[in-house]
Every structure is written in structure tokens, then in C-alpha cells.
Amino acid sequence: AFDFGEGEEVMNELLDLYKEYKAKNAAKDEFLIAASKIEGIYVPSLYDVEYNDDNTVKRIIPKSGAPEKIRKRVVSNFDKCYYPDKFIVPSINEQCRALCETSGYDEISLCSLSSSDYTQLPELLSKLLDWTIPNNINIALPSLRADNFPDELVKKLNEVRRSSLTFAAEAGTQRLRDVINKNVTEEEILTTSAKAFAGGWTAVKLYFMLGLPTETLEDVEGIAKLAQTVVDEFYKNPDKPKGKGVNVSVSASSFVPKPFTPFQWEPQDTQEMLAEKQEHLKNSITSKKIKASSHYIPVSFMEAVLARGDRRLCDVIETAWRSGCKFDSWDDYFDYDKWMDAFKKCGIDPHFYANRKREYDEVFPWEHMDVGVRKEFLIEENKRAHAGLTTPNCREKCAGCGAAKLNGGKCDAMHKSVV
């Protein structure tokens, strides 16, 4: 059984059910059928899958009373949830002080897809700084939006032990940033960099992706050009730290299409295409102030296979494990050849999952999962991406994705179709 969504409430319900069925010595299958009735619990064995002749999914059939759609579980009020505060390795930020005291760690990382989107971040930093500074504990913000770096945040971060700032630019040209709906302009990136330099920073990390849909080699060159522009911004800034140089780190990961996103229909670039783009990026950088790093392409390929795979990959995973594959996220353990051999033994082509474009009417292996976002909305967003049209974020305007309904809200607005 899998917990599909936020687990703070559903795990207690599942454990209570388990204790009840264990007390009456119920069979495992009986417990799983009962568990499938809990919103947010997915029991794969209660679904049969039929396939078309071309190996795509024909239909997913629930059995034993399992729901047709497993609805993502959401928590309406996190203030009412229980938070443990004794971890060997800290993994949450709500009880930072207790975690530092019980673990001995000297850094707190406020992890998020975009830390600066949290509207109470300056206030949170103020509370944390009251005890982190006297105790020499660093606060790291690993991901910041280049279009949301207010002066108040700069002021607060100036009180923290100095480290590099990380911004997710995602793409090197405005055209491609529009395609992926990254509503950030080059001007905003440079303005944010200037603020950072004026605030005393001399190192900036920029995150990008290679292999995004519609990407060209000109877009790849744009990454190097943007990084160089950030370097130039440092040297023309009158408020930059005196007597110091600048270091701009460029991290270019390989794009992996994911389920429940507008790009779930898109193919991943082939490994040859990604290798060409990595080399082109390397050759486009001319300054020693810029250092570029890229992800190991075979690992990104495997991520793409597993991200959009179906239950037929279970045999592949077990076969790879039996051949010695383990700790695959560590470079010195990952064995690409063993994985490819496992696919061959199981008669499965990994490129079917990674490098194939899907049609809009294809039934996905996750078709019976309901994350709240409508498939029709994702199709529309995919079309807008190829047309280079952006969509405002939820705080600016509702686009009618459907997610608000998960929490009892309304989601009636729809942006204009580009069909």
C-alpha cells in the first residue's frame, strides 16, 4: 500500500486500521481491501492493467471494491499536525532548534522549490537568527527565485554566515523560459544578482536544465551568455565587495519529463543529444570566472525511464537488484550496463518510456491517480508551452487547474484556449 499525497493525517488512519485488523487476526488481503477505502491510500494489487498491441496502456481496472480514482490526500491545517523533534538526521524545519540540539548539526537548510515564495520568510529568519547566530549555526536557502529577492530578505541574509546564493534560472533564453512558464526575465536575474553583490556576496549559483522541449543549441549558448552577463554585473556594480573576484557556478541538469505535468507527453532528449548539448555548453563558456557542471547522462536516462514507467518495470528493478545494483544514486555504485542487461533479460525497451512522444489521448500508467490537476488543463498548458505563451501563477490569477478543489475550494476560471 502506498500513501498518495500528504501523510500527516492518513498515516494515523492507516495504522489504526492495521492495529484493528491485526487484533482480529485478519488476512493481509482483507486488510489491504479495507485500506484502499481510506482516501489517499493506493493498493496496486487491487488494479488490473490491460495493454494495447503497441505496449501502451489500454485500461486500468479496479477490483474488490477499490476506487476508480485514488484521490491525493491533502492536509487542510498543518498547525494541528504532530511534529516529532528527535531525529538522527534533521529533515524538517518546524522544530529547527530542537533538532540542532539533539543532532549536533550546525546548519539548517530551508528546503523548498522556491524558498523566497514563502511570504513569512523574513519573519522566520528573524526568529531563527536570534539563536542561530550566537550558536554559530548557518542557515542555507538552497533555491531562490530570481524575481523574488526583496531588500528585506537581503538584509536578513546579511546577518547569516556568508555562503553562495542559489537561483533557478532554468533556461538560458527568454524564449525557452516562456516555454517552460518560468516567469523570470533576464533583467530580474541581473537585478537580483546586483542586490546580492551589493550585499556582500561574491559567489552565485545558477541552476539550468538541458534538453527542455523545443530547446536549440542557441538556447544552450544562452546559458553561457547569461552567466557571463552575471559576471559583468559584478564588476560594474559600484557596491560590490572590494578586492574580491566573483565566482558564478552553472549547474545544468538533464530535463526529465514527469507525470502530472504539462510535459508528461514529451520525449526526453536522447543520450547523444544531451551529450552534444553538454559539450556545446562547455565550449560556449570563455571566462574562468564561470564553472559549469552537468549531470551524468545515463543516470538522467534511468530517471526518465522510471519516472514514466509502469508496473512492468518491477521485474526489471528486481532483476537489476539481483545482479548487484544498489545505491544507484552514488556514482561509484551506479552500473549502467547491468541495468541495460536487466531490461534485455526482461524483454523491455527502456527507450519506450524515456524517448517516446505520447499522444494526448494515450492512457497513462497513472491514469487512475487523481492529483487534483485536470488532464485537460495539462494538455492546454502543453499547447501553450509550444506556442510560447505563459500562464500567471496562482497568486496572480486562477488558471482553472482544479487543484483548489482538493481542499474544498473553487476552481472555475479557465484561460483562453490556444487550440
Short mmCIF file of C-alpha atoms in Angstrom, two decimals:
data_model
loop_
_atom_site.label_atom_id
_atom_site.label_comp_id
_atom_site.label_asym_id
_atom_site.label_seq_id
_atom_site.Cartn_x
_atom_site.Cartn_y
_atom_site.Cartn_z
CA ALA A 1 0.00 0.00 0.00
CA PHE A 2 1.20 3.49 -0.88
CA ASP A 3 0.32 6.79 0.76
CA PHE A 4 -0.61 9.07 -2.12
CA GLY A 5 -0.24 12.68 -1.02
CA GLU A 6 0.36 14.32 2.35
CA GLY A 7 0.81 11.76 5.10
CA GLU A 8 0.39 13.63 8.38
CA GLU A 9 -3.22 12.52 8.88
CA VAL A 10 -3.59 9.47 6.68
CA MET A 11 -0.75 7.56 8.35
CA ASN A 12 -2.56 7.60 11.69
CA GLU A 13 -5.73 6.34 10.00
CA LEU A 14 -3.80 3.57 8.26
CA LEU A 15 -2.01 2.49 11.45
CA ASP A 16 -5.25 2.50 13.43
CA LEU A 17 -6.80 0.27 10.76
CA TYR A 18 -3.76 -2.01 10.84
CA LYS A 19 -3.99 -2.44 14.61
CA GLU A 20 -7.70 -3.21 14.31
CA TYR A 21 -7.21 -5.90 11.65
CA LYS A 22 -4.16 -7.35 13.36
CA ALA A 23 -6.12 -7.70 16.61
CA LYS A 24 -8.76 -9.82 14.87
CA ASN A 25 -6.10 -11.83 13.00
CA ALA A 26 -7.45 -10.77 9.61
CA ALA A 27 -5.80 -11.87 6.35
CA LYS A 28 -3.43 -9.46 4.61
CA ASP A 29 -5.70 -9.21 1.54
CA GLU A 30 -8.65 -8.33 3.76
CA PHE A 31 -6.65 -5.53 5.38
CA LEU A 32 -5.49 -4.16 2.01
CA ILE A 33 -9.05 -4.03 0.68
CA ALA A 34 -10.10 -2.08 3.78
CA ALA A 35 -7.06 0.20 3.47
CA SER A 36 -7.96 1.07 -0.12
CA LYS A 37 -11.12 2.75 1.23
CA ILE A 38 -9.01 5.36 3.06
CA GLU A 39 -8.64 8.48 0.93
CA GLY A 40 -5.05 8.75 -0.25
CA ILE A 41 -4.15 5.05 0.05
CA TYR A 42 -3.24 3.22 -3.17
CA VAL A 43 -3.12 -0.59 -3.26
CA PRO A 44 -1.63 -1.63 -6.65
CA SER A 45 -2.72 -5.28 -6.32
CA LEU A 46 -6.34 -4.15 -6.48
CA TYR A 47 -5.96 -2.93 -10.07
CA ASP A 48 -5.55 -4.97 -13.26
CA VAL A 49 -3.96 -3.40 -16.33
CA GLU A 50 -4.69 -4.27 -19.96
CA TYR A 51 -2.24 -3.27 -22.70
CA ASN A 52 -2.58 -2.44 -26.39
CA ASP A 53 -0.58 -4.21 -29.09
CA ASP A 54 1.84 -1.26 -29.17
CA ASN A 55 2.59 -1.76 -25.42
CA THR A 56 0.68 1.34 -24.31
CA VAL A 57 -1.91 1.03 -21.56
CA LYS A 58 -5.41 0.15 -22.79
CA ARG A 59 -7.27 0.47 -19.50
CA ILE A 60 -6.86 0.14 -15.72
CA ILE A 61 -9.50 -1.96 -13.99
CA PRO A 62 -10.21 -1.68 -10.22
CA LYS A 63 -11.34 -4.80 -8.35
CA SER A 64 -12.56 -5.82 -4.88
CA GLY A 65 -14.36 -2.52 -4.48
CA ALA A 66 -11.24 -0.35 -4.91
CA PRO A 67 -11.98 3.21 -6.08
CA GLU A 68 -11.71 4.01 -9.79
CA LYS A 69 -9.57 7.03 -8.91
CA ILE A 70 -7.24 7.31 -5.95
CA ARG A 71 -7.56 10.89 -4.76
CA LYS A 72 -4.47 12.67 -3.49
CA ARG A 73 -4.70 13.33 0.24
CA VAL A 74 -4.15 16.88 1.43
CA VAL A 75 -3.92 18.36 4.93
CA SER A 76 -6.14 21.40 5.48
CA ASN A 77 -4.43 22.68 8.64
CA PHE A 78 -0.79 21.81 9.32
CA ASP A 79 -0.93 23.65 12.65
CA LYS A 80 -2.97 20.75 14.02
CA CYS A 81 -0.46 18.11 12.91
CA TYR A 82 2.05 16.41 15.21
CA TYR A 83 5.73 17.05 14.51
CA PRO A 84 8.42 14.78 16.01
CA ASP A 85 11.55 16.64 17.11
CA LYS A 86 14.15 13.92 17.71
CA PHE A 87 15.84 12.84 14.50
CA ILE A 88 19.27 11.35 13.86
CA VAL A 89 19.33 13.45 10.67
CA PRO A 90 17.08 16.53 10.65
CA SER A 91 14.61 16.55 7.80
CA ILE A 92 12.04 19.21 8.74
CA ASN A 93 12.31 22.90 9.61
CA GLU A 94 9.37 23.44 12.02
CA GLN A 95 11.41 22.37 15.09
CA CYS A 96 14.84 23.67 13.98
CA ARG A 97 16.22 24.48 17.40
CA ALA A 98 15.25 21.16 18.98
CA LEU A 99 16.69 19.30 16.01
CA CYS A 100 20.02 21.12 16.24
CA GLU A 101 20.20 20.47 19.98
CA THR A 102 19.51 16.75 19.62
CA SER A 103 21.55 16.11 16.46
CA GLY A 104 24.62 18.34 16.81
CA TYR A 105 24.34 19.69 13.27
CA ASP A 106 25.47 23.27 12.63
CA GLU A 107 23.44 24.15 9.53
CA ILE A 108 19.73 24.48 8.86
CA SER A 109 18.57 24.29 5.26
CA LEU A 110 15.17 25.80 4.49
CA CYS A 111 14.40 23.43 1.62
CA SER A 112 11.77 24.34 -0.93
CA LEU A 113 11.27 24.54 -4.65
CA SER A 114 11.44 28.28 -4.09
CA SER A 115 12.27 29.42 -0.57
CA SER A 116 11.61 33.09 -1.23
CA ASP A 117 7.99 32.38 -2.25
CA TYR A 118 7.23 31.81 1.43
CA THR A 119 5.67 35.14 2.42
CA GLN A 120 6.77 34.92 6.07
CA LEU A 121 10.42 34.15 5.27
CA PRO A 122 11.89 37.41 6.69
CA GLU A 123 9.95 36.93 9.93
CA LEU A 124 11.03 33.29 10.14
CA LEU A 125 14.66 34.27 9.59
CA SER A 126 14.42 36.86 12.36
CA LYS A 127 13.26 34.22 14.83
CA LEU A 128 15.91 31.76 13.72
CA LEU A 129 18.74 34.29 13.80
CA ASP A 130 18.04 35.08 17.46
CA TRP A 131 19.58 31.73 18.42
CA THR A 132 21.49 30.54 15.33
CA ILE A 133 23.99 33.44 15.31
CA PRO A 134 25.08 33.00 18.99
CA ASN A 135 25.41 29.26 18.37
CA ASN A 136 27.33 29.62 15.07
CA ILE A 137 24.65 27.79 13.13
CA ASN A 138 24.36 28.59 9.45
CA ILE A 139 21.06 28.99 7.59
CA ALA A 140 21.06 27.93 3.95
CA LEU A 141 18.45 28.82 1.33
CA PRO A 142 19.24 26.40 -1.50
CA SER A 143 16.68 27.66 -4.00
CA LEU A 144 15.60 31.26 -4.54
CA ARG A 145 13.54 32.83 -7.30
CA ALA A 146 15.43 35.49 -9.22
CA ASP A 147 12.24 37.56 -9.48
CA ASN A 148 11.53 37.47 -5.74
CA PHE A 149 14.53 38.68 -3.74
CA PRO A 150 13.28 41.60 -1.63
CA ASP A 151 15.62 44.04 0.12
CA GLU A 152 14.28 42.86 3.48
CA LEU A 153 15.47 39.34 2.70
CA VAL A 154 18.90 40.63 1.67
CA LYS A 155 19.15 42.46 4.98
CA LYS A 156 18.28 39.34 6.96
CA LEU A 157 20.64 37.12 4.98
CA ASN A 158 23.46 39.58 5.63
CA GLU A 159 23.31 38.53 9.27
CA VAL A 160 23.86 34.88 8.32
CA ARG A 161 27.27 33.28 7.82
CA ARG A 162 28.18 34.13 4.24
CA SER A 163 27.82 31.44 1.59
CA SER A 164 26.82 31.41 -2.06
CA LEU A 165 23.29 32.21 -3.17
CA THR A 166 21.45 29.84 -5.48
CA PHE A 167 18.97 30.98 -8.11
CA ALA A 168 16.99 28.79 -10.51
CA ALA A 169 17.11 30.44 -13.91
CA GLU A 170 16.17 27.11 -15.60
CA ALA A 171 16.84 28.24 -19.19
CA GLY A 172 19.34 30.49 -20.92
CA THR A 173 16.98 32.42 -23.20
CA GLN A 174 13.73 34.23 -22.59
CA ARG A 175 12.04 32.23 -25.36
CA LEU A 176 12.73 28.95 -23.56
CA ARG A 177 11.86 30.38 -20.13
CA ASP A 178 8.47 31.29 -21.63
CA VAL A 179 8.08 27.75 -22.99
CA ILE A 180 8.50 26.25 -19.51
CA ASN A 181 6.40 29.04 -17.97
CA LYS A 182 9.29 30.28 -15.86
CA ASN A 183 8.06 33.83 -15.46
CA VAL A 184 11.52 35.27 -14.85
CA THR A 185 13.25 37.79 -17.11
CA GLU A 186 16.96 38.35 -17.64
CA GLU A 187 16.55 41.83 -16.18
CA GLU A 188 15.17 40.30 -12.96
CA ILE A 189 18.06 37.85 -12.78
CA LEU A 190 20.60 40.65 -13.18
CA THR A 191 18.80 42.93 -10.70
CA THR A 192 18.79 40.14 -8.14
CA SER A 193 22.48 39.41 -8.78
CA ALA A 194 23.30 43.09 -8.31
CA LYS A 195 21.47 43.08 -4.96
CA ALA A 196 23.44 40.04 -3.89
CA PHE A 197 26.77 41.59 -4.89
CA ALA A 198 25.89 44.86 -3.18
CA GLY A 199 25.01 42.82 -0.09
CA GLY A 200 28.49 41.32 0.05
CA TRP A 201 28.14 38.06 -1.85
CA THR A 202 30.83 37.09 -4.33
CA ALA A 203 29.53 33.66 -5.33
CA VAL A 204 26.31 32.86 -7.16
CA LYS A 205 24.98 29.51 -8.30
CA LEU A 206 22.64 29.33 -11.26
CA TYR A 207 20.54 26.23 -11.96
CA PHE A 208 19.58 25.34 -15.53
CA MET A 209 18.16 22.37 -17.40
CA LEU A 210 19.37 20.92 -20.68
CA GLY A 211 17.04 19.11 -23.04
CA LEU A 212 13.90 21.13 -22.38
CA PRO A 213 11.13 20.79 -25.01
CA THR A 214 11.85 22.91 -28.14
CA GLU A 215 15.43 23.64 -26.94
CA THR A 216 18.03 24.54 -29.58
CA LEU A 217 21.80 24.94 -29.40
CA GLU A 218 21.18 28.70 -29.38
CA ASP A 219 19.29 28.24 -26.12
CA VAL A 220 22.24 26.26 -24.76
CA GLU A 221 24.61 29.10 -25.70
CA GLY A 222 22.23 31.41 -23.85
CA ILE A 223 23.19 29.71 -20.57
CA ALA A 224 26.84 30.69 -21.05
CA LYS A 225 25.87 34.20 -22.16
CA LEU A 226 23.62 34.73 -19.15
CA ALA A 227 26.32 33.51 -16.77
CA GLN A 228 28.80 35.91 -18.40
CA THR A 229 26.32 38.77 -18.04
CA VAL A 230 26.10 38.00 -14.30
CA VAL A 231 29.91 38.16 -14.10
CA ASP A 232 29.85 41.50 -15.88
CA GLU A 233 27.17 42.72 -13.49
CA PHE A 234 29.53 42.08 -10.57
CA TYR A 235 32.37 44.17 -11.98
CA LYS A 236 30.21 47.12 -12.98
CA ASN A 237 28.45 47.21 -9.61
CA PRO A 238 29.92 50.10 -7.54
CA ASP A 239 28.72 48.46 -4.31
CA LYS A 240 30.48 45.13 -4.91
CA PRO A 241 32.85 43.78 -2.21
CA LYS A 242 36.23 45.48 -2.58
CA GLY A 243 39.29 43.48 -3.52
CA LYS A 244 37.40 40.31 -4.34
CA GLY A 245 36.56 38.46 -7.53
CA VAL A 246 33.35 36.76 -8.47
CA ASN A 247 32.54 33.09 -8.93
CA VAL A 248 29.49 32.00 -10.92
CA SER A 249 28.67 28.30 -10.80
CA VAL A 250 26.43 26.92 -13.53
CA SER A 251 24.68 23.64 -12.85
CA ALA A 252 22.97 22.13 -15.89
CA SER A 253 20.89 19.06 -15.13
CA SER A 254 19.19 16.97 -17.80
CA PHE A 255 15.47 17.50 -18.20
CA VAL A 256 13.34 14.54 -17.08
CA PRO A 257 9.64 14.61 -18.11
CA LYS A 258 7.40 13.82 -15.14
CA PRO A 259 3.80 12.61 -14.64
CA PHE A 260 1.07 15.15 -13.87
CA THR A 261 2.96 17.96 -15.62
CA PRO A 262 2.37 19.70 -18.97
CA PHE A 263 5.45 17.88 -20.30
CA GLN A 264 4.33 14.34 -19.42
CA TRP A 265 3.73 13.79 -23.15
CA GLU A 266 7.21 14.94 -24.21
CA PRO A 267 10.19 12.70 -25.02
CA GLN A 268 13.45 13.09 -23.17
CA ASP A 269 16.35 14.02 -25.43
CA THR A 270 18.39 11.00 -26.43
CA GLN A 271 21.68 10.48 -24.63
CA GLU A 272 23.53 11.51 -27.79
CA MET A 273 21.58 14.78 -27.96
CA LEU A 274 22.23 15.55 -24.30
CA ALA A 275 25.95 14.81 -24.72
CA GLU A 276 26.10 17.22 -27.66
CA LYS A 277 24.40 19.94 -25.61
CA GLN A 278 26.69 19.41 -22.60
CA GLU A 279 29.73 19.74 -24.86
CA HIS A 280 28.28 22.81 -26.56
CA LEU A 281 27.70 24.48 -23.19
CA LYS A 282 31.24 23.71 -22.10
CA ASN A 283 32.67 25.19 -25.32
CA SER A 284 30.44 28.29 -25.05
CA ILE A 285 31.95 29.35 -21.71
CA THR A 286 35.03 31.53 -22.15
CA SER A 287 35.51 33.04 -18.69
CA LYS A 288 37.47 31.42 -15.86
CA LYS A 289 35.01 33.11 -13.50
CA ILE A 290 32.36 30.63 -14.64
CA LYS A 291 32.44 26.96 -13.72
CA ALA A 292 29.91 24.58 -15.26
CA SER A 293 28.81 21.16 -14.11
CA SER A 294 26.40 18.70 -15.70
CA HIS A 295 24.65 15.54 -14.60
CA TYR A 296 25.79 12.07 -15.64
CA ILE A 297 23.59 11.39 -18.67
CA PRO A 298 22.95 7.62 -18.15
CA VAL A 299 21.56 8.39 -14.68
CA SER A 300 19.21 11.01 -16.16
CA PHE A 301 18.11 8.45 -18.74
CA MET A 302 17.28 5.95 -15.99
CA GLU A 303 15.38 8.68 -14.12
CA ALA A 304 13.28 9.29 -17.23
CA VAL A 305 12.57 5.57 -17.64
CA LEU A 306 11.47 5.14 -14.02
CA ALA A 307 9.58 8.47 -13.87
CA ARG A 308 7.05 7.42 -16.51
CA GLY A 309 7.32 3.65 -16.26
CA ASP A 310 4.54 1.19 -15.47
CA ARG A 311 4.29 -1.94 -13.34
CA ARG A 312 6.15 -3.97 -15.95
CA LEU A 313 9.34 -2.31 -14.72
CA CYS A 314 9.02 -4.14 -11.41
CA ASP A 315 10.67 -7.22 -12.92
CA VAL A 316 13.46 -5.04 -14.33
CA ILE A 317 14.15 -3.45 -10.94
CA GLU A 318 14.25 -6.83 -9.21
CA THR A 319 16.46 -8.32 -11.92
CA ALA A 320 18.89 -5.39 -11.67
CA TRP A 321 18.97 -5.73 -7.89
CA ARG A 322 19.68 -9.45 -8.10
CA SER A 323 22.58 -8.69 -10.44
CA GLY A 324 24.11 -6.39 -7.82
CA CYS A 325 22.57 -2.96 -8.49
CA LYS A 326 22.24 -0.93 -5.27
CA PHE A 327 22.90 2.61 -4.04
CA ASP A 328 22.44 3.68 -7.67
CA SER A 329 22.33 7.39 -6.86
CA TRP A 330 26.04 7.16 -5.94
CA ASP A 331 28.27 7.45 -8.99
CA ASP A 332 30.70 4.80 -7.79
CA TYR A 333 27.86 2.27 -7.42
CA PHE A 334 25.72 3.01 -10.48
CA ASP A 335 26.25 0.35 -13.16
CA TYR A 336 24.50 1.33 -16.38
CA ASP A 337 25.45 -1.89 -18.18
CA LYS A 338 23.82 -4.03 -15.50
CA TRP A 339 20.63 -2.05 -15.83
CA MET A 340 20.60 -2.39 -19.61
CA ASP A 341 21.21 -6.12 -19.22
CA ALA A 342 18.23 -6.32 -16.85
CA PHE A 343 16.00 -4.64 -19.44
CA LYS A 344 17.22 -7.11 -22.08
CA LYS A 345 16.56 -10.13 -19.85
CA CYS A 346 13.02 -8.89 -19.18
CA GLY A 347 12.34 -8.13 -22.83
CA ILE A 348 11.64 -4.45 -22.20
CA ASP A 349 12.90 -1.49 -24.24
CA PRO A 350 13.77 1.40 -21.86
CA HIS A 351 13.57 3.92 -24.72
CA PHE A 352 9.83 3.20 -24.91
CA TYR A 353 9.47 5.03 -21.60
CA ALA A 354 12.16 7.73 -21.92
CA ASN A 355 12.41 8.85 -25.54
CA ARG A 356 8.89 8.43 -26.96
CA LYS A 357 6.44 11.28 -27.55
CA ARG A 358 2.92 10.50 -26.31
CA GLU A 359 -0.38 11.44 -27.92
CA TYR A 360 -2.88 13.42 -25.87
CA ASP A 361 -5.38 10.55 -25.82
CA GLU A 362 -2.90 7.93 -24.55
CA VAL A 363 -3.90 6.21 -21.31
CA PHE A 364 -1.06 6.69 -18.80
CA PRO A 365 0.02 4.15 -16.17
CA TRP A 366 -1.03 6.73 -13.56
CA GLU A 367 -4.43 7.43 -15.13
CA HIS A 368 -6.21 6.11 -12.01
CA MET A 369 -4.42 8.63 -9.76
CA ASP A 370 -6.13 11.96 -9.03
CA VAL A 371 -3.72 14.74 -8.00
CA GLY A 372 -6.42 17.37 -8.40
CA VAL A 373 -4.98 18.95 -11.54
CA ARG A 374 -7.17 18.17 -14.54
CA LYS A 375 -5.63 16.35 -17.51
CA GLU A 376 -7.42 18.81 -19.82
CA PHE A 377 -5.60 21.65 -18.08
CA LEU A 378 -2.23 19.93 -18.56
CA ILE A 379 -2.97 19.41 -22.26
CA GLU A 380 -3.83 23.08 -22.61
CA GLU A 381 -0.62 24.05 -20.81
CA ASN A 382 1.39 21.80 -23.12
CA LYS A 383 -0.10 23.56 -26.13
CA ARG A 384 0.61 26.95 -24.57
CA ALA A 385 4.22 25.89 -23.97
CA HIS A 386 4.74 25.04 -27.63
CA ALA A 387 3.14 28.36 -28.53
CA GLY A 388 5.48 30.19 -26.11
CA LEU A 389 2.54 31.52 -24.05
CA THR A 390 2.96 31.89 -20.29
CA THR A 391 0.36 31.34 -17.58
CA PRO A 392 0.26 33.55 -14.43
CA ASN A 393 0.96 31.81 -11.14
CA CYS A 394 -1.89 31.02 -8.76
CA ARG A 395 -1.34 34.13 -6.63
CA GLU A 396 -1.83 36.36 -9.64
CA LYS A 397 -4.78 34.64 -11.32
CA CYS A 398 -6.58 31.31 -11.16
CA ALA A 399 -5.99 29.32 -14.34
CA GLY A 400 -8.57 26.66 -13.53
CA CYS A 401 -6.20 23.73 -12.96
CA GLY A 402 -8.58 22.13 -10.46
CA ALA A 403 -6.17 21.71 -7.53
CA ALA A 404 -8.09 24.06 -5.24
CA LYS A 405 -10.94 21.55 -5.10
CA LEU A 406 -8.73 19.13 -3.15
CA ASN A 407 -9.03 21.49 -0.20
CA GLY A 408 -12.68 22.38 -0.66
CA GLY A 409 -12.03 25.49 -2.72
CA LYS A 410 -13.41 26.60 -6.06
CA CYS A 411 -11.52 26.46 -9.34
CA ASP A 412 -13.82 27.72 -12.09
CA ALA A 413 -11.66 30.15 -14.13
CA MET A 414 -10.08 28.99 -17.37
CA HIS A 415 -7.54 30.78 -19.51
CA LYS A 416 -8.24 31.14 -23.18
CA SER A 417 -7.56 28.09 -25.30
CA VAL A 418 -4.76 28.24 -27.87
CA VAL A 419 -6.24 25.39 -29.93
#
